Coordinates of C-alpha atoms and ligand atoms in Angstrom, one line a residue:
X15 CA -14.7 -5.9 -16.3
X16 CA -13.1 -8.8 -14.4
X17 CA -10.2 -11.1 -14.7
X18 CA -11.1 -15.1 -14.4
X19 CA -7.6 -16.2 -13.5
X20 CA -7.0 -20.6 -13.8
X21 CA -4.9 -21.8 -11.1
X22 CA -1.0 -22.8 -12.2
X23 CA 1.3 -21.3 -15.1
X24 CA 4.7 -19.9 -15.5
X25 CA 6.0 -16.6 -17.0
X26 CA 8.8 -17.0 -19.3
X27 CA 10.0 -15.0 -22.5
X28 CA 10.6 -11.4 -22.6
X29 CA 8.7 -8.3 -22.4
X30 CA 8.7 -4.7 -21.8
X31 CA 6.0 -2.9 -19.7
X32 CA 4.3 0.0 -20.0
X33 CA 5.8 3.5 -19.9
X34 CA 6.1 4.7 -16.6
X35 CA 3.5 6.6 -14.9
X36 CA 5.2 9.5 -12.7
X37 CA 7.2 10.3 -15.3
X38 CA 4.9 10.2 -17.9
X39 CA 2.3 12.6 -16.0
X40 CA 5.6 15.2 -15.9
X41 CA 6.9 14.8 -19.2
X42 CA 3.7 16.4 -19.6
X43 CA 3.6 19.0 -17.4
X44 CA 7.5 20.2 -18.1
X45 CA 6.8 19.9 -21.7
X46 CA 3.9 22.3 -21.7
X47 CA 5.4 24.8 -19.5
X48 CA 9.3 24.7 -21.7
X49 CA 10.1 27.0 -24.7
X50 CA 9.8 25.1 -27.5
X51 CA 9.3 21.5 -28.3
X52 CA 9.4 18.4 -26.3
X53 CA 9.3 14.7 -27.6
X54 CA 8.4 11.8 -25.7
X55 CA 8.9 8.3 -26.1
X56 CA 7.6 5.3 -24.7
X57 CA 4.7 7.6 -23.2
X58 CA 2.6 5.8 -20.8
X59 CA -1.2 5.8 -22.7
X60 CA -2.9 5.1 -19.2
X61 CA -5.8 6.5 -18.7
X62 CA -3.9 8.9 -15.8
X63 CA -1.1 10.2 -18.0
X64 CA -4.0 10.9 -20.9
X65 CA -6.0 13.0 -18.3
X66 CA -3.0 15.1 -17.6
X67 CA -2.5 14.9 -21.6
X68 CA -6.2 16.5 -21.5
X69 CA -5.8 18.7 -19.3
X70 CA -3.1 20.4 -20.8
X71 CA -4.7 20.4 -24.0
X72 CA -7.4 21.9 -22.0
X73 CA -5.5 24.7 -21.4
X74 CA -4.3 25.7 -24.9
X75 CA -1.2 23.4 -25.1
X76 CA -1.3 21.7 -28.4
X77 CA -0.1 18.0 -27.9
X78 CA 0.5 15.8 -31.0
X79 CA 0.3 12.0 -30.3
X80 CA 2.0 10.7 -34.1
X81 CA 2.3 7.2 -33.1
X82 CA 2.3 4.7 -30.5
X83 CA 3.8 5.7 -27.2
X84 CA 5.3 9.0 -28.8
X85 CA 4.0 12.4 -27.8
X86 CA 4.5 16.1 -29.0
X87 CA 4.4 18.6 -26.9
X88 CA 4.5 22.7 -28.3
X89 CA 5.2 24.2 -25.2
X90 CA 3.4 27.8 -24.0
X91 CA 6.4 28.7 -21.7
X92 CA 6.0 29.3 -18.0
X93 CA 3.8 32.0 -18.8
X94 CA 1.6 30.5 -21.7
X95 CA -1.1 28.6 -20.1
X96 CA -4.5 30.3 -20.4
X97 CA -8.1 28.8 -18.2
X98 CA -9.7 25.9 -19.2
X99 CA -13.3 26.8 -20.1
X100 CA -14.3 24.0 -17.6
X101 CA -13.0 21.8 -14.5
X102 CA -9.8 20.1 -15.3
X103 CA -10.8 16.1 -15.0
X104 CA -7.6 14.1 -13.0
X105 CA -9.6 11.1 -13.5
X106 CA -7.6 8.7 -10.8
X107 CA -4.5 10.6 -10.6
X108 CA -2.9 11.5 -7.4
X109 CA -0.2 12.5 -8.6
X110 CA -1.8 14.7 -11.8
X111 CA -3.7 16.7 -9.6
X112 CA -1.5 17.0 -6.4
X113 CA 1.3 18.1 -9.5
X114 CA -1.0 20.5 -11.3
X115 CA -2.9 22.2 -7.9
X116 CA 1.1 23.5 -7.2
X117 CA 2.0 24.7 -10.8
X118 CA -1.5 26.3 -11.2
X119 CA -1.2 28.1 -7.8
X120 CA 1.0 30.6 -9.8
X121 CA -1.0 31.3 -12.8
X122 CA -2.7 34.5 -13.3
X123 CA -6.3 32.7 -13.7
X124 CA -8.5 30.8 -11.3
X125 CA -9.2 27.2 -12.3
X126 CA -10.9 24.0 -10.9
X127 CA -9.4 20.4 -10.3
X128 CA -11.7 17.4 -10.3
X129 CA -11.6 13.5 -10.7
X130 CA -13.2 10.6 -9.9
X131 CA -14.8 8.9 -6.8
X132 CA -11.4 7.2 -5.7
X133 CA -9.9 10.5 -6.3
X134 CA -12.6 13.1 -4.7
X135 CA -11.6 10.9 -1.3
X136 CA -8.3 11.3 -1.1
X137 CA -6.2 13.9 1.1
X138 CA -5.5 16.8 -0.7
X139 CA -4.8 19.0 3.0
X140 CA -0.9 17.8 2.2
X141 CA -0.8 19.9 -0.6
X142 CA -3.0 23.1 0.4
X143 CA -0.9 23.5 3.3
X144 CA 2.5 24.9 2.1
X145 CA 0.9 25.7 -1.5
X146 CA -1.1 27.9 1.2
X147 CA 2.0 29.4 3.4
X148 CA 3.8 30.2 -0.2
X149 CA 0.2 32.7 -0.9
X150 CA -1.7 30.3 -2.8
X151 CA -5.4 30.8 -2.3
X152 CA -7.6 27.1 -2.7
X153 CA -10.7 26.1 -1.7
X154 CA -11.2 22.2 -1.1
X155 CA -14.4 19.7 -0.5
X156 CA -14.7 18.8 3.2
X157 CA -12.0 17.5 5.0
X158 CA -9.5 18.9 2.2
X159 CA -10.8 16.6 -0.6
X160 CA -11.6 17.3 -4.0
X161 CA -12.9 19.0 -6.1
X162 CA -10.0 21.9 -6.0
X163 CA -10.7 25.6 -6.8
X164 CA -7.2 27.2 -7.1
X165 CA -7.8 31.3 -7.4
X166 CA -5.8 33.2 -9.4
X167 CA -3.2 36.0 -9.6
X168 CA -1.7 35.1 -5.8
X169 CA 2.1 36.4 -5.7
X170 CA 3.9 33.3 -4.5
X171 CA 6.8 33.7 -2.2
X172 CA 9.7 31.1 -1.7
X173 CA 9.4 28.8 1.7
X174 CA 11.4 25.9 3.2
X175 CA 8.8 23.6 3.6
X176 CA 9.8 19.8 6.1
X177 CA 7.5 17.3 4.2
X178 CA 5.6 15.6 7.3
X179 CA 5.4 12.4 5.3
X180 CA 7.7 11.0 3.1
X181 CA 5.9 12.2 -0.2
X182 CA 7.2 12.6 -3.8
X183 CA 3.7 14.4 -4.6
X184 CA 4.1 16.5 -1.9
X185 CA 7.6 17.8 -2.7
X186 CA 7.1 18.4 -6.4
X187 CA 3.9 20.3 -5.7
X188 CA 5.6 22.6 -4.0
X189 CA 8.9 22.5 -6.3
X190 CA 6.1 23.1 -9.1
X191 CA 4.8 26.1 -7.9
X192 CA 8.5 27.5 -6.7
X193 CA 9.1 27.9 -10.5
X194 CA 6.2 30.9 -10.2
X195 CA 7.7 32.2 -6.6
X196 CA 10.0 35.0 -5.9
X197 CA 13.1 33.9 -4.3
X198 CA 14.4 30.2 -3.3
X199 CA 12.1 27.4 -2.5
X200 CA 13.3 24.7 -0.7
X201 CA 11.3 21.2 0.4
X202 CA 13.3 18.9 2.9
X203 CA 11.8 15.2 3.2
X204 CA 12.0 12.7 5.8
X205 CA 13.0 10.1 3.8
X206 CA 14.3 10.2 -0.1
X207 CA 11.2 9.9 -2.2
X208 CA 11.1 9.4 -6.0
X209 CA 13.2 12.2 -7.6
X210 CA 12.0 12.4 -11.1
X211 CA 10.5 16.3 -11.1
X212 CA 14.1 17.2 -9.7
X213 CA 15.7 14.9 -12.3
X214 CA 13.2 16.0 -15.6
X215 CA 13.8 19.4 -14.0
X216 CA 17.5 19.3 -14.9
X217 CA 17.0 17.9 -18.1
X218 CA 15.2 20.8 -19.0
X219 CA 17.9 23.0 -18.6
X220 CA 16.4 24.4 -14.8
X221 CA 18.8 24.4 -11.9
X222 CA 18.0 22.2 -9.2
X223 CA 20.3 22.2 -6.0
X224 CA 20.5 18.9 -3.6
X225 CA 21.8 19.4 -0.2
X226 CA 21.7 16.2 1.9
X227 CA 17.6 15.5 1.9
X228 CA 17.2 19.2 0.8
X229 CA 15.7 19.9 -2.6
X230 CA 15.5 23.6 -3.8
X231 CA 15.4 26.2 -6.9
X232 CA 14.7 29.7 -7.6
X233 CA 11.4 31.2 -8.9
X234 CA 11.7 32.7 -12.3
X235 CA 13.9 31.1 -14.7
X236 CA 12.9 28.9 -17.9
X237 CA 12.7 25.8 -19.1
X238 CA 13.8 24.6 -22.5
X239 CA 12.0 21.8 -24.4
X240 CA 13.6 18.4 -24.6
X241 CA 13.5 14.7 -25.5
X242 CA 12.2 12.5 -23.1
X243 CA 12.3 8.5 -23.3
X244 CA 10.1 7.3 -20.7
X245 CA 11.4 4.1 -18.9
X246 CA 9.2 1.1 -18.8
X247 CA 7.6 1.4 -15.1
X248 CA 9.2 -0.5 -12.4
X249 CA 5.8 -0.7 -10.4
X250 CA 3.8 -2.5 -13.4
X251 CA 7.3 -4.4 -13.6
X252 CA 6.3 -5.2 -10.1
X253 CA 3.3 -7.8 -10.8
X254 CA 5.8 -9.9 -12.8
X255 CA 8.6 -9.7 -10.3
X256 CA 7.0 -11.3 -7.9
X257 CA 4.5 -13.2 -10.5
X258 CA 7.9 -14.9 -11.6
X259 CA 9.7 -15.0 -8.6
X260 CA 6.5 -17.6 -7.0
X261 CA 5.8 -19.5 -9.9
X262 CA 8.0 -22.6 -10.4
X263 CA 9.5 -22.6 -14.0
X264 CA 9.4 -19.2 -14.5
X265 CA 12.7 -17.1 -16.4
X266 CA 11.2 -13.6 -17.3
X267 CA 13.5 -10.5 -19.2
X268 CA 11.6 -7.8 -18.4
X269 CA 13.3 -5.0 -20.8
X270 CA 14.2 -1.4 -20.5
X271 CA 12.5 -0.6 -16.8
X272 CA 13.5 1.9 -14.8
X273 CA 15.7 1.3 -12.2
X274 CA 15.7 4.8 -10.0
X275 CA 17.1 4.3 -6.3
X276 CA 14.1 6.0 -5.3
X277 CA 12.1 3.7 -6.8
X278 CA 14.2 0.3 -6.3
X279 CA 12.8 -0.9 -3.0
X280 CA 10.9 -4.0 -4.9
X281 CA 14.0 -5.3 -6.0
X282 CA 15.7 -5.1 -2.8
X283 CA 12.6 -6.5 -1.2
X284 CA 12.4 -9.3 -3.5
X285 CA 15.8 -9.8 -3.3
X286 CA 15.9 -9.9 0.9
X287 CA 12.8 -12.9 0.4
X288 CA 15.5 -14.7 -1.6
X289 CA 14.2 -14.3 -5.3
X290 CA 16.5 -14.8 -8.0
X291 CA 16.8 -11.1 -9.8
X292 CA 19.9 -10.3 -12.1
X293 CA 19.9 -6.8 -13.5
X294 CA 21.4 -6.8 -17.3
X295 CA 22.6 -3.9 -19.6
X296 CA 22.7 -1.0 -17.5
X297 CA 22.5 2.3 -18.9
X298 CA 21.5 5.6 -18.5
X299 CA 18.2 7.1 -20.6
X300 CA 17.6 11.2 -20.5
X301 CA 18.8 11.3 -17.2
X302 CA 17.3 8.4 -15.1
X303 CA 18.7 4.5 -14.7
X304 CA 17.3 2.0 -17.1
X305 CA 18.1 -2.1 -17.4
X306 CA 16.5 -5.2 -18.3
X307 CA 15.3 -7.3 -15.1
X308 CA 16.0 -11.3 -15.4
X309 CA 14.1 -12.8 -12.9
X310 CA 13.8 -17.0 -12.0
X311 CA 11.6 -18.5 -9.9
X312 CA 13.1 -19.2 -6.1
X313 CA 11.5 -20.5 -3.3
X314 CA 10.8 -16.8 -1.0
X315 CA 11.1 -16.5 3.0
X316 CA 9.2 -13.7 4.9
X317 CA 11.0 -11.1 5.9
X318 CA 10.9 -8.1 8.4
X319 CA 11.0 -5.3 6.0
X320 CA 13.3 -2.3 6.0
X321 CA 11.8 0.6 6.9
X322 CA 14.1 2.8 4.9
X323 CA 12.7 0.5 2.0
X324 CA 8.9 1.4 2.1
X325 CA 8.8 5.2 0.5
X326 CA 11.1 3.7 -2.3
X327 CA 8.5 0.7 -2.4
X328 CA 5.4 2.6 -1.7
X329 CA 3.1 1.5 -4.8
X330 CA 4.7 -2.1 -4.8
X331 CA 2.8 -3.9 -1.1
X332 CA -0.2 -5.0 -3.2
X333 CA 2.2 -7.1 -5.2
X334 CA 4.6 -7.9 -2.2
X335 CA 2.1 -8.8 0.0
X336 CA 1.7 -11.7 -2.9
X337 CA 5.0 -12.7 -2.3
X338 CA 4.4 -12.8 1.2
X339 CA 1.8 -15.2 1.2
X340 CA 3.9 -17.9 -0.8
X341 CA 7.4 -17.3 0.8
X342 CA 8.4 -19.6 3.7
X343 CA 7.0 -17.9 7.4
X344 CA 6.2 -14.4 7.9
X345 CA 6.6 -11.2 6.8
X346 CA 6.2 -7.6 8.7
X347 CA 5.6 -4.5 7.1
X348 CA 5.6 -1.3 9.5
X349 CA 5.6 2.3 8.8
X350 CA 3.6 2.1 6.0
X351 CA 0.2 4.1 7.0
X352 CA 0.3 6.0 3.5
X353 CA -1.1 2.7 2.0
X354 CA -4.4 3.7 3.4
X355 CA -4.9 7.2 1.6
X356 CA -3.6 5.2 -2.3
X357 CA -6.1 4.9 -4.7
X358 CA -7.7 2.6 -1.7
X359 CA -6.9 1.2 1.7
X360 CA -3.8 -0.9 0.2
X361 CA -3.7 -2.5 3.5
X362 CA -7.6 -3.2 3.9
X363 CA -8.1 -4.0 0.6
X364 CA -5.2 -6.8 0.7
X365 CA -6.1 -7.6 3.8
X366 CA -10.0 -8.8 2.4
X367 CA -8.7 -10.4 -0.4
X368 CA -5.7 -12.5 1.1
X369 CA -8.2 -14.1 3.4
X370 CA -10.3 -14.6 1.2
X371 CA -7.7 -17.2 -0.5
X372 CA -7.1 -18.7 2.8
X373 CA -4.2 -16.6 4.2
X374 CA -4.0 -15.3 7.4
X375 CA -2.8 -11.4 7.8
X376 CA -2.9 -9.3 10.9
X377 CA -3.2 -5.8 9.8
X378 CA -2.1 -3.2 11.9
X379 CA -2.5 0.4 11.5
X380 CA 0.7 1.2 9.9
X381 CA 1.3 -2.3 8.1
X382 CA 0.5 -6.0 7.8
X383 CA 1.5 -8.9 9.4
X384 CA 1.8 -11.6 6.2
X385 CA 1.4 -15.4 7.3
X386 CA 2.8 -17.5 4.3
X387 CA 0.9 -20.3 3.1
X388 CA -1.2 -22.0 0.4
X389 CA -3.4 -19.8 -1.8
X390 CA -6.7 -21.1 -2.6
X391 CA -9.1 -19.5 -4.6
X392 CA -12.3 -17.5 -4.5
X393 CA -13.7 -14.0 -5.9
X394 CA -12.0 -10.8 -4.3
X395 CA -12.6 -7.1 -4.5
X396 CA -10.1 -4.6 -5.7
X397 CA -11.9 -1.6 -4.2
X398 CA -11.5 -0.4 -7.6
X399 CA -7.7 -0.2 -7.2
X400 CA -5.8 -1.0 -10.3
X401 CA -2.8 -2.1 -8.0
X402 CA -5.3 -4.7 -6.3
X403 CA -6.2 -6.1 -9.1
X404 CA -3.3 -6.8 -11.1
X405 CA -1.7 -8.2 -7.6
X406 CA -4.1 -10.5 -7.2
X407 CA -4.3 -11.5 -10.8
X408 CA -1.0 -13.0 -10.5
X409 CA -1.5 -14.9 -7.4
X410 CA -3.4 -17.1 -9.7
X411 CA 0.3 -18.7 -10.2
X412 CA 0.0 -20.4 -7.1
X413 CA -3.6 -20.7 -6.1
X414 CA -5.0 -24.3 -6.2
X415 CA -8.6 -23.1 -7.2
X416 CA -9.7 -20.9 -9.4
X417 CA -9.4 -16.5 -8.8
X418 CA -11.7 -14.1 -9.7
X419 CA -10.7 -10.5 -9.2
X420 CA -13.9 -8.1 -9.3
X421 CA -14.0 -4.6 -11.3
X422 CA -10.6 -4.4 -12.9
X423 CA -11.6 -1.3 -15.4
X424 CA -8.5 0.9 -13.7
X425 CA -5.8 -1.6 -14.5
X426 CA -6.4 0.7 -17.7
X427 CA -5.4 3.8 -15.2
X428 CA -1.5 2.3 -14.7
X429 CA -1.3 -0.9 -17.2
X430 CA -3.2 -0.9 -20.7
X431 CA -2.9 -4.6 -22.0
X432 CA -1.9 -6.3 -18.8
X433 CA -4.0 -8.8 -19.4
X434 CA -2.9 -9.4 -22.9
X435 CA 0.9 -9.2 -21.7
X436 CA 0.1 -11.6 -18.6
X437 CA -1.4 -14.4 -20.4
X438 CA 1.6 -13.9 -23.3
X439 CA 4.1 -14.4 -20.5
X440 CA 1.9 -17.4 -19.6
X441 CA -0.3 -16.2 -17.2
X442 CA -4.1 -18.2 -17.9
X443 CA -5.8 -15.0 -17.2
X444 CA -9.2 -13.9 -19.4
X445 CA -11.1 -10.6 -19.0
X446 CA -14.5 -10.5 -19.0
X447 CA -17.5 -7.8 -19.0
X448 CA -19.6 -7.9 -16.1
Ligands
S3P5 C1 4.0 9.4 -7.1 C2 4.4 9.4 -5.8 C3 3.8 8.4 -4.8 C4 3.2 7.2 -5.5 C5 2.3 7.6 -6.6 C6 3.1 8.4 -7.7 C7 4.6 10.4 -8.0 O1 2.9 9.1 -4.0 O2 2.5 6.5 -4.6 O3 1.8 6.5 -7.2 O4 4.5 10.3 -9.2 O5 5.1 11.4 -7.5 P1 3.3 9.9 -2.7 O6 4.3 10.9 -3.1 O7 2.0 10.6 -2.3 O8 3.8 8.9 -1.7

């Protein structure tokens, strides 16, 4: 599938995105492993949530989906899981597998963690490492990739692990499998990273101590089955921030998105650039920050970007770097190697296409250097990136010709009906096959 995208346009109304996606994939994973019954709302039906959906399933949860964006889940217990009769397909997912490799590191039966190509090249040596210290026994592809084999029946013991990258994935991996450990385990970041496994933790009635940028809990206790309302996601939120914020006549209300501090750095990104964002009706929803985004168009400026900013902006570049091609001089991004190990080489893969529209960008091996300027138009890759694609779908706002992004089948990984939802908002966007 690709997206033919006409040059021109403005987004105005109101609209909620999609569920979002971290918490969707734990909602999940909590649920099955609580006592008794959790209900979600506003579920993310990606394809990445529904593969951790499956694989749950997979291994003898029963999941009810009764309508729309609301999910039952019957949980087993900590205990309850039993082997899938097969390999458990992540599809995409980072984050469901790097998740599921720590909580199955403590189950008494060997299983097997697969996905697709995108997936089967990414690191997975970040999580072995300290699922390895705690006793965990996994076998990886070469150079730590996928597929995972996780044996079995390994005793787990407690560790204080230093993340060596700022990584949510990372740290609930190894919070996951500290609910199977004996004693305290305890993960220590470099920077604060999203927080919502410590956060759905809570909700679900588990203890989780904060010290300073120490997270820890103790093996052994229980979790008891909750509601969830899922937040709309602040990273598909994203492509209309900045879709908005470059396209004259544009006044967007984007409803009910999630507005974590360790997931906020768009905003204050956007914000910095000089865009014109108002946050409405905050409130608080099961535990994390919700409110309804009004955002204007405003003529941007490039900026030097915090570095504190980039872990709490991390999935965001592809559509920043957008904004940094229409705002007003340059803009610097540094400290930002983990781009290259996303779903693609974030930094590459903008990189290509930017130029390809007639911008120039220096890319360095942490960042990008971001010249502002006019966007023309052309066909550009998206590496198979869902991110990529959706980001340069809304460049088409201010590109004089014609854009035609390449192989956009995994906006359905992140964004079901962003196309649809664009071209409502006034995007002139039209998928085709081929
Ligand atoms: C995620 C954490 C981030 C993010 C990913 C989702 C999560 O990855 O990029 O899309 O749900 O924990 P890292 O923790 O690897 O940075």
């Amino acid at each position: 599938m690709k997206f033919s995208v006409q040059p021109g346009g403005a987004l105005v109304g109101e609209l909620r995105v999609p569920g979002d996606k971290s918490i969707s994939h734990r909602s999940i994973m909590l649920g099955a492993l609580a006592e008794g019954r959790t209900r979600i709302s506003g579920f993310l039906e990606g394809e990445d949530a529904l593969a951790t959906l499956e694989a749950f399933r997979a291994m003898g949860v029963q999941i009810e989906r009764p309508a729309r964006g609301e999910v039952v889940v019957n949980g087993v217990g900590l205990h309850g899981l039993r082997a899938a009769d097969a390999a458990l397909d992540l599809g995409n997912a980072g984050t469901g597998m790097r998740l599921l490799v720590g909580l199955l590191a403590g189950q008494p039966f060997d299983s097997e963690l697969s996905g697709d190509a995108s997936l089967c090249s990414r690191p997975m040596g970040r999580v072995i490492e300290p699922l390895t210290l705690m006793g965990a026994h996994i076998e990886a592809a070469e150079g730590g990739r996928p597929p995972l084999r996780i044996r079995g029946g390994k005793a787990l013991k407690g560790i204080h692990y230093e993340l060596p990258m700022a990584s949510a994935q990372v740290k609930s991996c190894v919070l996951l499998a500290g609910l199977y450990a004996e004693g305290e385990t305890a993960v220590t970041e470099p920077a604060p990273t999203r927080d919502h496994t410590e956060r759905m933790l809570g909700g679900f009635g588990y203890t989780v101590r904060r010290k300073g940028s120490t997270v820890s809990l103790q093996g052994g206790g229980a979790l008891r089955g909750c509601e969830i309302d899922v937040p709309a996601d602040i990273s598909s939120a994203a492509f209309f921030l900045v879709g908005a914020s470059i396209a004259p006549g544009s006044d967007l209300l984007l409803t009910h998105v999630g507005i974590n501090p360790t997931r906020d750095g768009v905003l204050t990104i956007l914000r910095l650039m000089g865009a014109d964002i108002t946050l409405q009706n905050e409130r608080e929803v099961g535990g994390e920050p919700v409110a309804d985004i009004r955002v204007r168009h405003a003529p941007l400026r490039g900026i030097e970007i915090p570095a504190d900013q980039v872990p709490l902006a991390i999935d965001e570049f592809p559509a920043l770097f957008i904004a940094a091609a229409c705002a007003e001089g340059q803009t610097v991004l540094r400290g930002a190697q983990e781009l290259r190990v996303k779903e693609s080489d974030r930094i590459a893969a903008m990189a290509e296409g930017l130029s390809t529209l007639g911008i120039r960008t220096q890319v360095l091996e942490d960042g990008i250097i971001v010249e502002g300027g006019s966007l023309g138009g052309g066909a550009v890759r998206t590496f198979l990136d869902h991110r990529i694609a959706m980001a340069f779908a809304i460049a088409g706002l201010r590109a004089a010709q014609p854009i035609e992004v390449l192989d956009c089948d995994h906006v359905a990984t992140s964004f079901p009906g962003f196309e649809q939802l664009a071209a409502q908002a006034g995007l002139h966007i039209e998928s085709s096959t081929g």
